[in-house]
XYZ file of C-alpha atoms in Angstrom:
125
model
C -11.714 12.367 -9.616
C -9.257 9.476 -9.404
C -10.453 6.077 -8.415
C -8.518 3.162 -6.834
C -9.782 -0.377 -6.380
C -7.828 -2.906 -4.317
C -8.043 -6.645 -4.760
C -6.148 -9.802 -3.745
C -6.795 -9.932 -0.055
C -7.602 -13.170 1.697
C -6.655 -15.499 4.534
C -3.338 -17.337 4.629
C -1.222 -19.032 7.268
C 1.808 -17.367 8.806
C 4.848 -17.656 6.542
C 2.678 -17.486 3.421
C 2.455 -14.883 0.668
C -0.158 -12.680 -0.904
C -0.091 -10.145 -3.732
C -2.449 -7.212 -3.551
C -3.428 -5.153 -6.574
C -4.693 -1.631 -6.882
C -6.296 -0.767 -10.203
C -6.382 2.948 -10.957
C -8.770 4.838 -13.166
C -8.961 8.582 -13.960
C -5.410 8.890 -12.641
C -2.123 7.482 -13.893
C -0.104 5.590 -11.281
C 3.276 6.821 -12.598
C 2.121 10.423 -12.285
C 1.434 10.124 -8.594
C 3.315 8.998 -5.547
C 1.455 5.768 -4.705
C 1.324 4.167 -1.309
C 0.008 1.239 0.630
C -1.440 1.727 4.133
C -2.998 -0.722 6.499
C -5.334 -0.549 9.439
C -5.825 -3.302 11.998
C -8.950 -3.417 14.201
C -8.680 -0.967 17.057
C -5.477 0.602 15.687
C -4.607 3.686 13.711
C -3.956 3.557 9.977
C -0.213 3.131 9.312
C 1.875 3.513 6.215
C 3.421 0.408 4.706
C 5.446 1.936 1.851
C 5.510 4.201 -1.162
C 6.629 4.226 -4.753
C 7.532 7.651 -6.137
C 6.735 8.854 -9.634
C 10.262 7.972 -10.679
C 10.007 4.457 -9.349
C 11.993 4.611 -6.118
C 10.508 2.919 -3.085
C 10.517 3.374 0.660
C 9.175 0.988 3.283
C 8.132 1.097 6.909
C 10.640 -0.713 9.071
C 8.189 -3.439 10.065
C 7.815 -4.685 6.478
C 11.317 -4.229 5.139
C 12.712 -7.281 3.329
C 9.266 -8.902 3.370
C 7.049 -6.603 1.266
C 7.690 -5.139 -2.185
C 5.753 -2.375 -3.931
C 5.727 -2.247 -7.673
C 3.599 -0.925 -10.484
C 2.712 -1.845 -14.006
C 2.385 1.321 -15.990
C 0.713 -0.319 -19.031
C -1.964 -1.785 -16.751
C -2.101 1.354 -14.581
C -1.943 -0.875 -11.541
C -0.064 -0.796 -8.217
C 1.007 -3.992 -6.457
C 2.007 -5.082 -3.016
C 3.856 -8.363 -2.824
C 3.778 -9.609 0.755
C 6.035 -12.553 1.797
C 6.786 -14.192 5.132
C 3.466 -12.923 6.477
C 2.908 -12.739 10.173
C -0.290 -12.690 12.229
C 0.426 -9.057 13.113
C 0.133 -8.220 9.408
C -3.609 -8.864 9.680
C -5.375 -5.663 8.647
C -7.355 -3.942 5.954
C -4.901 -2.718 3.280
C -5.502 0.446 1.306
C -3.766 2.021 -1.649
C -3.588 5.765 -1.918
C -2.262 8.411 -4.292
C -0.480 11.689 -3.585
C 0.424 14.307 -6.138
C 3.572 15.225 -4.193
C 6.782 13.123 -4.310
C 8.096 15.626 -1.781
C 5.707 14.873 1.076
C 4.642 11.293 0.384
C 7.666 9.571 1.960
C 6.433 10.770 5.314
C 3.619 8.168 4.912
C 1.082 10.461 6.527
C -2.465 9.684 5.498
C -3.343 13.415 5.264
C -0.811 13.808 2.411
C -2.775 11.413 0.141
C -5.672 12.606 -1.918
C -7.136 9.493 -3.360
C -7.954 6.238 -1.543
C -9.299 2.845 -2.378
C -11.931 1.058 -0.358
C -9.526 -1.475 1.113
C -8.981 -5.224 0.962
C -8.885 -7.501 4.017
C -5.826 -9.577 4.824
C -5.966 -12.180 7.617
C -2.954 -14.210 8.767
C -3.439 -17.146 11.066
C -0.925 -19.099 13.116
């Protein structure tokens, strides 16, 4: 059973940056399509972006040119670099793993088998 543990959340002012990490165990991040999702209070969970097994990435329109997903295979860790943060980026951020490169670009939560517990990100004005 794969396990994912997020870290790096916190509170920053608008315009600032944060880097989230997702440490994986009992699964190998480059053998799965890995994703970041987020959920704001009172809203549905939404996909932020994915990195396929081969390393290609895809992002939701609302984070393009601000967020970057990467992974460190040796450390078996996924990252989300977030720049130019906005108050509307406030949410709990989750990493997730799917064993299908074919379906994961849809960024549908149901397509992802393993989930972390989430890390809170708060952006103030």
